[in-house]
Coordinates of N, CA and C and ligand atoms in Angstrom, one line a residue:
X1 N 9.7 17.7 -27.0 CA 9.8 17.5 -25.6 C 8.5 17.9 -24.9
X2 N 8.2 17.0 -24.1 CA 7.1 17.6 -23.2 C 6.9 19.1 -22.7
X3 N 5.8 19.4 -22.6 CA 6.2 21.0 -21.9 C 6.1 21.1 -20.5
X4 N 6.6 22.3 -20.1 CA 7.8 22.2 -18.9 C 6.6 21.9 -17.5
X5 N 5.3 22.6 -17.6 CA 4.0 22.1 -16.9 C 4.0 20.6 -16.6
X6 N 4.6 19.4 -17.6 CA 4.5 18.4 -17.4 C 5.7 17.3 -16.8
X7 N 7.0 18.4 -16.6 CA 7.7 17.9 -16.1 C 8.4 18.4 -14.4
X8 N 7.0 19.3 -14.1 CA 7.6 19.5 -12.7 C 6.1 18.9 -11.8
X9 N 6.3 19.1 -10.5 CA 5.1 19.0 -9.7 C 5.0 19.2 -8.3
X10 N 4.4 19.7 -7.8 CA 4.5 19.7 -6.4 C 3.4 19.3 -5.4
X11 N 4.3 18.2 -4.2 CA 3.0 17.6 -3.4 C 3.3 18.1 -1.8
X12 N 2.3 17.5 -0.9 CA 2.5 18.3 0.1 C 2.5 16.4 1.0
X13 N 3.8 16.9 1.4 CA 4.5 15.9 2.6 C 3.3 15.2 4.0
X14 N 2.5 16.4 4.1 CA 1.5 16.1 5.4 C 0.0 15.5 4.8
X15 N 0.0 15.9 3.7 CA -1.5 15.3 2.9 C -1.3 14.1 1.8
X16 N 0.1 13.9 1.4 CA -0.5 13.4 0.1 C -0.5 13.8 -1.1
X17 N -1.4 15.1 -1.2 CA -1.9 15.7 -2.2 C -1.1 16.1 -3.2
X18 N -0.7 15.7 -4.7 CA -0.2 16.1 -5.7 C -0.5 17.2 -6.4
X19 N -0.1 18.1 -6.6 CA -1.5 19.6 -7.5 C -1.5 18.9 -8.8
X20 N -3.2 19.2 -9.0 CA -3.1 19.1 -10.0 C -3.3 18.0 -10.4
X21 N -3.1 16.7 -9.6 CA -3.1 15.0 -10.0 C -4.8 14.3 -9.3
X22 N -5.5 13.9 -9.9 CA -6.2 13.0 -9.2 C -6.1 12.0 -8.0
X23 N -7.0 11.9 -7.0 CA -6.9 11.3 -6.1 C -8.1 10.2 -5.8
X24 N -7.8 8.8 -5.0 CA -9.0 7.8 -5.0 C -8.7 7.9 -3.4
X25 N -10.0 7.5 -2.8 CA -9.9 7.4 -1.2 C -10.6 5.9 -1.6
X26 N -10.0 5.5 -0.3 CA -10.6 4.0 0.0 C -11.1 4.2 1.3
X27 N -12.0 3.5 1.6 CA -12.7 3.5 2.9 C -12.7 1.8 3.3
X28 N -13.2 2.3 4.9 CA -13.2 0.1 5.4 C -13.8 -0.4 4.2
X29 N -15.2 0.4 3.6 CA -15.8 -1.0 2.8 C -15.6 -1.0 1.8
X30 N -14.3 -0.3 1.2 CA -13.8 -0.9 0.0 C -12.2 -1.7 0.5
X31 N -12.5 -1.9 1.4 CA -11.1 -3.2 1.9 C -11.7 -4.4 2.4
X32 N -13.4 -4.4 1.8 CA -13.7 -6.1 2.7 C -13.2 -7.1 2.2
X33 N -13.3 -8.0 3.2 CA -12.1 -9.1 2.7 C -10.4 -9.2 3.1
X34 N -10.4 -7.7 3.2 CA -8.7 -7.5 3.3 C -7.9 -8.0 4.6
X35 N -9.1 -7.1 5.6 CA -8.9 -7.9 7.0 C -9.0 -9.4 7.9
X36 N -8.3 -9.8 8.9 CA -8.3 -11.3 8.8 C -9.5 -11.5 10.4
X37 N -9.9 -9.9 11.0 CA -10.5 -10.5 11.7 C -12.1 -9.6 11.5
X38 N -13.0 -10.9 10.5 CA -14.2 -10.5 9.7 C -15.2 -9.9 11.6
X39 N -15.3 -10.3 12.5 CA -15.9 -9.3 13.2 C -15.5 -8.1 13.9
X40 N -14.3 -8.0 13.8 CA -13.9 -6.8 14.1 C -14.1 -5.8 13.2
X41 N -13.7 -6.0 12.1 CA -14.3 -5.4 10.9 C -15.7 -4.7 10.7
X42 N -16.9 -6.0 11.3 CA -18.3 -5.7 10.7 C -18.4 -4.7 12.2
X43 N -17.7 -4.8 13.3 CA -17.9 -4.0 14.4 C -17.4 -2.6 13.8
X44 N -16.4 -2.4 13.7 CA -15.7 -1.1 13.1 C -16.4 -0.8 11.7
X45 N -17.4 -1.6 11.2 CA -18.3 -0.7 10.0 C -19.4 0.0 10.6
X46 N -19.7 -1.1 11.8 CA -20.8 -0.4 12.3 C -20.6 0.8 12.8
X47 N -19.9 1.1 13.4 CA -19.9 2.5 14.4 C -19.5 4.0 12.9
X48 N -18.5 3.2 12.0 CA -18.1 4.4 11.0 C -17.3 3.3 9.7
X49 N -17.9 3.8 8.7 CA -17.3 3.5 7.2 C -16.2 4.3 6.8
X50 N -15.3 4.2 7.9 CA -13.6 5.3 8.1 C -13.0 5.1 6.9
X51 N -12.6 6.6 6.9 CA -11.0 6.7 5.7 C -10.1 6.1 6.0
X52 N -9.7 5.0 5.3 CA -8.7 4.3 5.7 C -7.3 4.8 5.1
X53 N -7.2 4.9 3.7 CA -6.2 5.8 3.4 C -7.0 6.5 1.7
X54 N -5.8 7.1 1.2 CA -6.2 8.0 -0.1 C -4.7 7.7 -0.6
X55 N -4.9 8.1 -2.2 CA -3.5 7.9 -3.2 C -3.6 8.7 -4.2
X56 N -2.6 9.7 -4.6 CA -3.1 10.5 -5.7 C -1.9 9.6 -6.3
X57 N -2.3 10.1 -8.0 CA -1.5 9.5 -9.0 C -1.3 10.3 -10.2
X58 N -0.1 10.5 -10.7 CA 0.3 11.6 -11.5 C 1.5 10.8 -12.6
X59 N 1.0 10.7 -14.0 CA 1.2 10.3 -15.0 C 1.3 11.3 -16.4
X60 N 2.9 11.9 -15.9 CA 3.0 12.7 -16.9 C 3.2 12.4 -18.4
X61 N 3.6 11.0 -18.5 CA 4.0 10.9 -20.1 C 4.0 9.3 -19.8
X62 N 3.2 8.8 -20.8 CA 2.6 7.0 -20.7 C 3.9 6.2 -22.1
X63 N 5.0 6.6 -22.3 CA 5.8 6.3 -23.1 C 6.2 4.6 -22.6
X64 N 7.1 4.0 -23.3 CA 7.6 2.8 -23.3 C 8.5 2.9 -21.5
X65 N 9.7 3.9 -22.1 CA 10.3 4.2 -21.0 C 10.1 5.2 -19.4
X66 N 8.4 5.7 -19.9 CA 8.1 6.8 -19.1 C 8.3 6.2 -17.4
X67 N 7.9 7.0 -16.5 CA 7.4 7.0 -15.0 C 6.2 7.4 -15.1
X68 N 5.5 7.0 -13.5 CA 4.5 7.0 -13.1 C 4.6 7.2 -11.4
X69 N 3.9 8.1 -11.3 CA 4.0 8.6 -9.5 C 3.2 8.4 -8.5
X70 N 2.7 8.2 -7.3 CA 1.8 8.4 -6.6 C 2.2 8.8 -5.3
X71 N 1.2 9.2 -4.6 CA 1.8 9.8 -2.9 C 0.1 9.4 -2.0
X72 N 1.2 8.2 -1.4 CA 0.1 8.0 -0.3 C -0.1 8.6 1.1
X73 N -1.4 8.3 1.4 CA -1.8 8.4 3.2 C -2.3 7.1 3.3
X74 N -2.2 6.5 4.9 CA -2.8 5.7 5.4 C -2.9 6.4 6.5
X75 N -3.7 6.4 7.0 CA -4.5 6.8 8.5 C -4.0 6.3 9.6
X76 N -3.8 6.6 10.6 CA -3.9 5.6 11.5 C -5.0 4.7 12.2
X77 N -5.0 3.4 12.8 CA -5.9 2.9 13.1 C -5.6 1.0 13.0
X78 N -6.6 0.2 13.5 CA -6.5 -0.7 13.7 C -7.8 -1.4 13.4
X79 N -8.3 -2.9 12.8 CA -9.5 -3.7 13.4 C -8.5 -5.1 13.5
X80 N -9.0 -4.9 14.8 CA -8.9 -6.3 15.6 C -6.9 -5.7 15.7
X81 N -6.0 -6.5 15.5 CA -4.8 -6.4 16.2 C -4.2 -5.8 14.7
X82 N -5.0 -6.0 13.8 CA -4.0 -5.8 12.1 C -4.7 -4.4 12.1
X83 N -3.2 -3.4 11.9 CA -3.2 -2.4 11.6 C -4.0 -2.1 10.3
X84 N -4.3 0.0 9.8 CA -4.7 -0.3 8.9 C -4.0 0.1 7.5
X85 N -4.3 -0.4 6.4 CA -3.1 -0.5 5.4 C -4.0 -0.5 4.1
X86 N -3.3 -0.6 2.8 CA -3.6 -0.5 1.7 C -4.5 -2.0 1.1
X87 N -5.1 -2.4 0.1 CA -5.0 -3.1 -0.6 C -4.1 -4.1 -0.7
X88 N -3.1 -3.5 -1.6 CA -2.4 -4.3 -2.1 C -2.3 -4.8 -3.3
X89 N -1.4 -4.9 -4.1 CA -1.2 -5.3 -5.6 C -0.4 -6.1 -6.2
X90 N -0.2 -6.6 -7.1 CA 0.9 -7.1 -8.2 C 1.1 -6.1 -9.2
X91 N 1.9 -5.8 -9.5 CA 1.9 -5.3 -11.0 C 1.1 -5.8 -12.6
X92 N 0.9 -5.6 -13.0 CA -0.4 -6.1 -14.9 C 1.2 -6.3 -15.2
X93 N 2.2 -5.6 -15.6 CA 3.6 -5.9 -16.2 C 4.5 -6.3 -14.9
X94 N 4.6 -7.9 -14.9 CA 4.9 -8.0 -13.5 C 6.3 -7.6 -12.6
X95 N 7.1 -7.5 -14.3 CA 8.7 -7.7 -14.1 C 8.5 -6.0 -13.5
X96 N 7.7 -4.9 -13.6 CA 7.8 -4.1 -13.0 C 7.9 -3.7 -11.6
X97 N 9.3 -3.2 -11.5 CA 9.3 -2.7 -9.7 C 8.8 -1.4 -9.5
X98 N 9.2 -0.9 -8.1 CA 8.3 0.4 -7.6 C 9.8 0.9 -6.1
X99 N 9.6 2.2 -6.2 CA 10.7 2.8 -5.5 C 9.6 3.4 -4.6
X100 N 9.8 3.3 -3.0 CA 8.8 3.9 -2.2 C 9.6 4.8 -1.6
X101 N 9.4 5.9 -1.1 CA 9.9 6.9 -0.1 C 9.5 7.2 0.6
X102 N 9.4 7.0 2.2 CA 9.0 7.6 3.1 C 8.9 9.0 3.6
X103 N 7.9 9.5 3.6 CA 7.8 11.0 3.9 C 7.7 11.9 5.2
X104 N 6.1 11.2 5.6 CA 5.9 11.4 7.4 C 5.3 10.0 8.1
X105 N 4.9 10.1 9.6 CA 4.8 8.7 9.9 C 5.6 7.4 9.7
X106 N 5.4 6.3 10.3 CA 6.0 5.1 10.6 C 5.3 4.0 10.0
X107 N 5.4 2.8 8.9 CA 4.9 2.0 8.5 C 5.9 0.8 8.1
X108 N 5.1 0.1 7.6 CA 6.0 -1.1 6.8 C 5.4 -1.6 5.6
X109 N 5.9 -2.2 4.4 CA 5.4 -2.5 3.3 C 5.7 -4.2 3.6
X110 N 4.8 -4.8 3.3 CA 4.6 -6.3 3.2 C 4.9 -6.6 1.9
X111 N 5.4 -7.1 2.0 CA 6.4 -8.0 0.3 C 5.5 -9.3 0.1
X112 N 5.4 -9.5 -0.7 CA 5.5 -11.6 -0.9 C 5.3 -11.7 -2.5
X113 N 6.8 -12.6 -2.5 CA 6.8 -13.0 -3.8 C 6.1 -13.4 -4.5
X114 N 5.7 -13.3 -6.1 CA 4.5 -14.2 -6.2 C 4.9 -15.6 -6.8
X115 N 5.8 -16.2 -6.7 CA 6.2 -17.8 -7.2 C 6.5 -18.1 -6.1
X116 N 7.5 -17.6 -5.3 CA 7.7 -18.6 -4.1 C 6.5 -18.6 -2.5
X117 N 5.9 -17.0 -2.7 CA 5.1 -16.8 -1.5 C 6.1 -16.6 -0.7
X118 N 7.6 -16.3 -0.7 CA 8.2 -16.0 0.8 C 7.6 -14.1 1.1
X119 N 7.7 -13.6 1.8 CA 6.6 -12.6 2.7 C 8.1 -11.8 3.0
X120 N 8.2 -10.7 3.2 CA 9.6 -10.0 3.7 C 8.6 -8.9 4.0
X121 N 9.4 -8.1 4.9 CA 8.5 -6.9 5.8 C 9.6 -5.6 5.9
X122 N 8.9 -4.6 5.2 CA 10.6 -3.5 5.1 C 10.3 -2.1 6.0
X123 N 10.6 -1.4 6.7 CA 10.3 -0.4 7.5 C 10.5 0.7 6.4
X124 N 9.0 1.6 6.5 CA 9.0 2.8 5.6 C 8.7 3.9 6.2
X125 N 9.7 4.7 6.4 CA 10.3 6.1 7.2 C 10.5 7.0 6.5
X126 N 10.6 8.1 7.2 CA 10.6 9.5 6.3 C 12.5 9.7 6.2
X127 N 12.9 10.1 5.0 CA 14.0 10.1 4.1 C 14.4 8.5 4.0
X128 N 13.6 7.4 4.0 CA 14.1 6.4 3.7 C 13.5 5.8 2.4
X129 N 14.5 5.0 1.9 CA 13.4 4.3 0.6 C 13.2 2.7 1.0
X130 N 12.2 2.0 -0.3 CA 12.4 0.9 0.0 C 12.0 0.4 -1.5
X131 N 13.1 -0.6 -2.1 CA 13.2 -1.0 -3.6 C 11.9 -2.2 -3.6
X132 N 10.8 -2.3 -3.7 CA 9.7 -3.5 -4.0 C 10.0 -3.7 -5.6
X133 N 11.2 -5.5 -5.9 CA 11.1 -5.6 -7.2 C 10.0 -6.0 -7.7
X134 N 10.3 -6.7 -8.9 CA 9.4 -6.8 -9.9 C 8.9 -8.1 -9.4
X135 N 7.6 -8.6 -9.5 CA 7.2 -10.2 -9.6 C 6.5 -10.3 -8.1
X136 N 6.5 -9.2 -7.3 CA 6.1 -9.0 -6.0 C 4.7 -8.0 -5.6
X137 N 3.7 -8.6 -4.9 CA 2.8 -8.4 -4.6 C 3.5 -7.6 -2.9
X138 N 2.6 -6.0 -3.1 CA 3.0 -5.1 -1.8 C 1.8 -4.1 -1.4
X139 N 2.1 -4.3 0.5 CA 0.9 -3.8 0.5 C 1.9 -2.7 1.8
X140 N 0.9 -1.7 1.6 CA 1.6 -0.6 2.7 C 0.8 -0.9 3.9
X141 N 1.4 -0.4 5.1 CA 0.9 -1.2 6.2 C 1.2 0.5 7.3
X142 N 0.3 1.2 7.8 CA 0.4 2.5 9.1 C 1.1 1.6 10.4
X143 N 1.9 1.5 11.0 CA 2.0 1.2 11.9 C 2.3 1.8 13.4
X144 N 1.6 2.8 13.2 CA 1.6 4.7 13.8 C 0.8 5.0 14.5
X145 N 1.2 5.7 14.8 CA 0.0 6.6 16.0 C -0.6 7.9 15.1
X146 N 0.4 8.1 14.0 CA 0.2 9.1 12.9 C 0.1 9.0 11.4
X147 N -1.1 9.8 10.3 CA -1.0 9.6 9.5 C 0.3 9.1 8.8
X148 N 0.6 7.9 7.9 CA 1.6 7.7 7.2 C 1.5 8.2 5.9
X149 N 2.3 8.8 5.2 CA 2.3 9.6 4.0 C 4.0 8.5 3.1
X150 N 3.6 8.6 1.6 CA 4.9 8.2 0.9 C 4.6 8.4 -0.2
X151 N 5.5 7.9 -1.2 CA 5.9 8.8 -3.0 C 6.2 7.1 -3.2
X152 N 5.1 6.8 -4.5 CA 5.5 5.1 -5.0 C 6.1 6.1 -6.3
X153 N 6.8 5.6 -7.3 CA 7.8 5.8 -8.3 C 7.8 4.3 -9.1
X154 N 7.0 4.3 -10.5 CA 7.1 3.0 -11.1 C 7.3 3.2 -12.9
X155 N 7.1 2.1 -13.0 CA 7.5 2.2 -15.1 C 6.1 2.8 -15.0
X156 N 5.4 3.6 -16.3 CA 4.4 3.5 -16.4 C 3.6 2.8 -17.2
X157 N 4.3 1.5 -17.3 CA 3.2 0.6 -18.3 C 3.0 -0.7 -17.0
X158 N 3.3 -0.3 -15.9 CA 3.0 -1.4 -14.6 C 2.1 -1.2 -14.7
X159 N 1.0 -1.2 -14.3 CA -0.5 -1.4 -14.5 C -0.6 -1.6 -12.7
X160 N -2.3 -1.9 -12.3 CA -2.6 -2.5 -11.2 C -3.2 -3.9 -11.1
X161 N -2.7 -4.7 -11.0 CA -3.4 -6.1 -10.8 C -4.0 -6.3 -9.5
X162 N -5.1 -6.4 -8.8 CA -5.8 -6.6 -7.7 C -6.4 -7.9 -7.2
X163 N -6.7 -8.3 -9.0 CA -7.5 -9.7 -8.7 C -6.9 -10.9 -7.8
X164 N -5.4 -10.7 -7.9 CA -4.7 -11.7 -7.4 C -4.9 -11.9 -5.7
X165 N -4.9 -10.7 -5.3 CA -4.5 -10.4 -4.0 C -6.0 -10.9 -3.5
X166 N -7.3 -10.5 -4.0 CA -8.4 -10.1 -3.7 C -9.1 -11.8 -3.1
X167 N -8.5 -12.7 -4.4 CA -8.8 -13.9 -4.3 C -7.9 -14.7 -3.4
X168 N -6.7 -14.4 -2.9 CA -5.8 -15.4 -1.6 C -5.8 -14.3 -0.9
X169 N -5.5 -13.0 -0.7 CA -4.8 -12.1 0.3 C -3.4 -12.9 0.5
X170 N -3.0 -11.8 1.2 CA -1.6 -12.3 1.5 C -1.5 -13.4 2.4
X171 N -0.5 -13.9 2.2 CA 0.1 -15.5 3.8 C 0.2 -14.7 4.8
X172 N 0.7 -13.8 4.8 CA 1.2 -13.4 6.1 C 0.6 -11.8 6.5
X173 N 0.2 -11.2 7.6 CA -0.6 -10.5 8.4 C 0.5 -9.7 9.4
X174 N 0.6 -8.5 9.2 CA 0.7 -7.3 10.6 C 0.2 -7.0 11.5
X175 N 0.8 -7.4 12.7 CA -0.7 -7.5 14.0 C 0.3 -6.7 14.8
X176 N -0.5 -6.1 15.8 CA 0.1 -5.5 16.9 C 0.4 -6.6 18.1
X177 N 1.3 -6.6 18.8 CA 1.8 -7.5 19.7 C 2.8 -6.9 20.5
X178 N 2.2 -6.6 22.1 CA 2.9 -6.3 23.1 C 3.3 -4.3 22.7
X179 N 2.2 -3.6 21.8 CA 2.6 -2.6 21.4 C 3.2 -2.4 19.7
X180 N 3.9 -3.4 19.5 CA 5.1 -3.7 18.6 C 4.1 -4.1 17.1
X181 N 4.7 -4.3 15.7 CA 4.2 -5.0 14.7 C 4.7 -6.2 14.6
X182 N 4.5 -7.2 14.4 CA 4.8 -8.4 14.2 C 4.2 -9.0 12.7
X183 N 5.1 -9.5 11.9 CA 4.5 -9.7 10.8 C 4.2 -11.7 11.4
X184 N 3.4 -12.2 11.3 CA 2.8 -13.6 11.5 C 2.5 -14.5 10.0
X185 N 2.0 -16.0 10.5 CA 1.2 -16.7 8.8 C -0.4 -16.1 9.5
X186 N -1.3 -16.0 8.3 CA -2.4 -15.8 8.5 C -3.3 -17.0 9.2
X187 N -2.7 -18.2 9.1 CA -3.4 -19.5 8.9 C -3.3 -19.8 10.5
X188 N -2.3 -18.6 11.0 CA -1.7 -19.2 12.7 C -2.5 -18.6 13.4
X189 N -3.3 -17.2 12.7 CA -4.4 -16.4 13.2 C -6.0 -16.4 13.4
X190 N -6.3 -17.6 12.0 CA -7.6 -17.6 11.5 C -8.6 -18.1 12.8
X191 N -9.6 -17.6 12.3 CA -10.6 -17.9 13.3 C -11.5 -18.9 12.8
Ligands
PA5_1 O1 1.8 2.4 -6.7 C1 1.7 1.9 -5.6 O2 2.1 0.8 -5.3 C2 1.1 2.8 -4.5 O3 1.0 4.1 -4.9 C3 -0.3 2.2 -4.2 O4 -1.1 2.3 -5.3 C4 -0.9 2.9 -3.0 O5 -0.1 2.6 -1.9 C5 -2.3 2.4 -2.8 O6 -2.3 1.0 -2.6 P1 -3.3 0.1 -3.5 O7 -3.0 0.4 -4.9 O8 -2.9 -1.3 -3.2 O9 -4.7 0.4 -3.1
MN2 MN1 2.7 -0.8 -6.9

């Protein structure tokens, strides 16, 4: 059996922070490309190369059947009307899904299938979950005035696939509208 060190952990609800687990920060300029309005962007590099969010990741046992954990932040903030948000991924093992939990803050996870491209938008709240299956590309989205903080929960042989996202981005875009988030097609927004 694993030892007992490796089967407990504790994170903190307001940071993120896993003890003990490594952590990656992303900044605007490791999200170029991600945004759909390229001068707002190079405007908001100029003034600051902001924390956009951080993810720690805690991988107690890499078995067939094992888990794999992470606890995000996203900041709050905006360039141009699209909130600010994650990346975004596929899974390397694609049939793999991911269980999110909302902790603090108000957000939404952008869905889109990767065979059909239909786009679903799911609200992620504190004591709420949200099931992202397998075969689906998801990106967490702040849609707050406050840090957003959550706990992803996955197989641990899902891997991170990025290339996919990196070369189309998503169809569809989170923009602020009249206050509100609106999920849109990107193609209705381009410039
Ligand atoms: O496992 C997940 O899906 C999350 O923990 C993400 O890794 C986290 O939200 C950061 O997003 P990304 O990996 O797209 O940079
Ligand atoms: Mn994931």
């Amino acid at each position: 059996m694993l030892e007992i060190k490796k089967l407990l952990s504790s994170f903190d609800p307001a940071t993120a922070v896993i003890s003990g687990a490594d952590a990656a920060w992303r900044r605007l300029s490791d999200l170029f490309g991600c945004f759909s309005d390229l001068t707002a962007y190079k405007a908001a590099m100029a003034l600051d190369d902001a924390l956009v969010y951080s993810v720690a990741s805690s991988a107690p046992a890499d078995g067939e059947g094992d888990m794999h954990y992470g606890a995000g932040l996203i900041m709050p903030g905006r360039i141009g009307r699209e909130y600010f948000m994650t990346k975004g991924h596929l899974h390397v093992w694609r049939e793999a899904a991911e269980l999110y939990i909302g902790l603090s803050g108000g957000g939404v996870i952008l869905m889109e299938d990767e065979s059909t491209g239909e786009s679903r938008l799911a609200p992620l709240q504190p004591n709420h979950t949200v099931y992202v299956p397998g075969h689906t590309a998801h990106r967490t989205i702040n849609t707050g005035s406050t840090p957003l903080t959550y706990l992803g929960i996955y197989p641990a042989k899902a891997g991170l696939d990025y290339s996919a996202i990196a070369k189309k981005n998503f169809r569809c875009v989170v923009i602020e509208r009249n206050g509100k988030p609106v999920m849109v097609e990107r193609r209705s927004i381009s410039k």
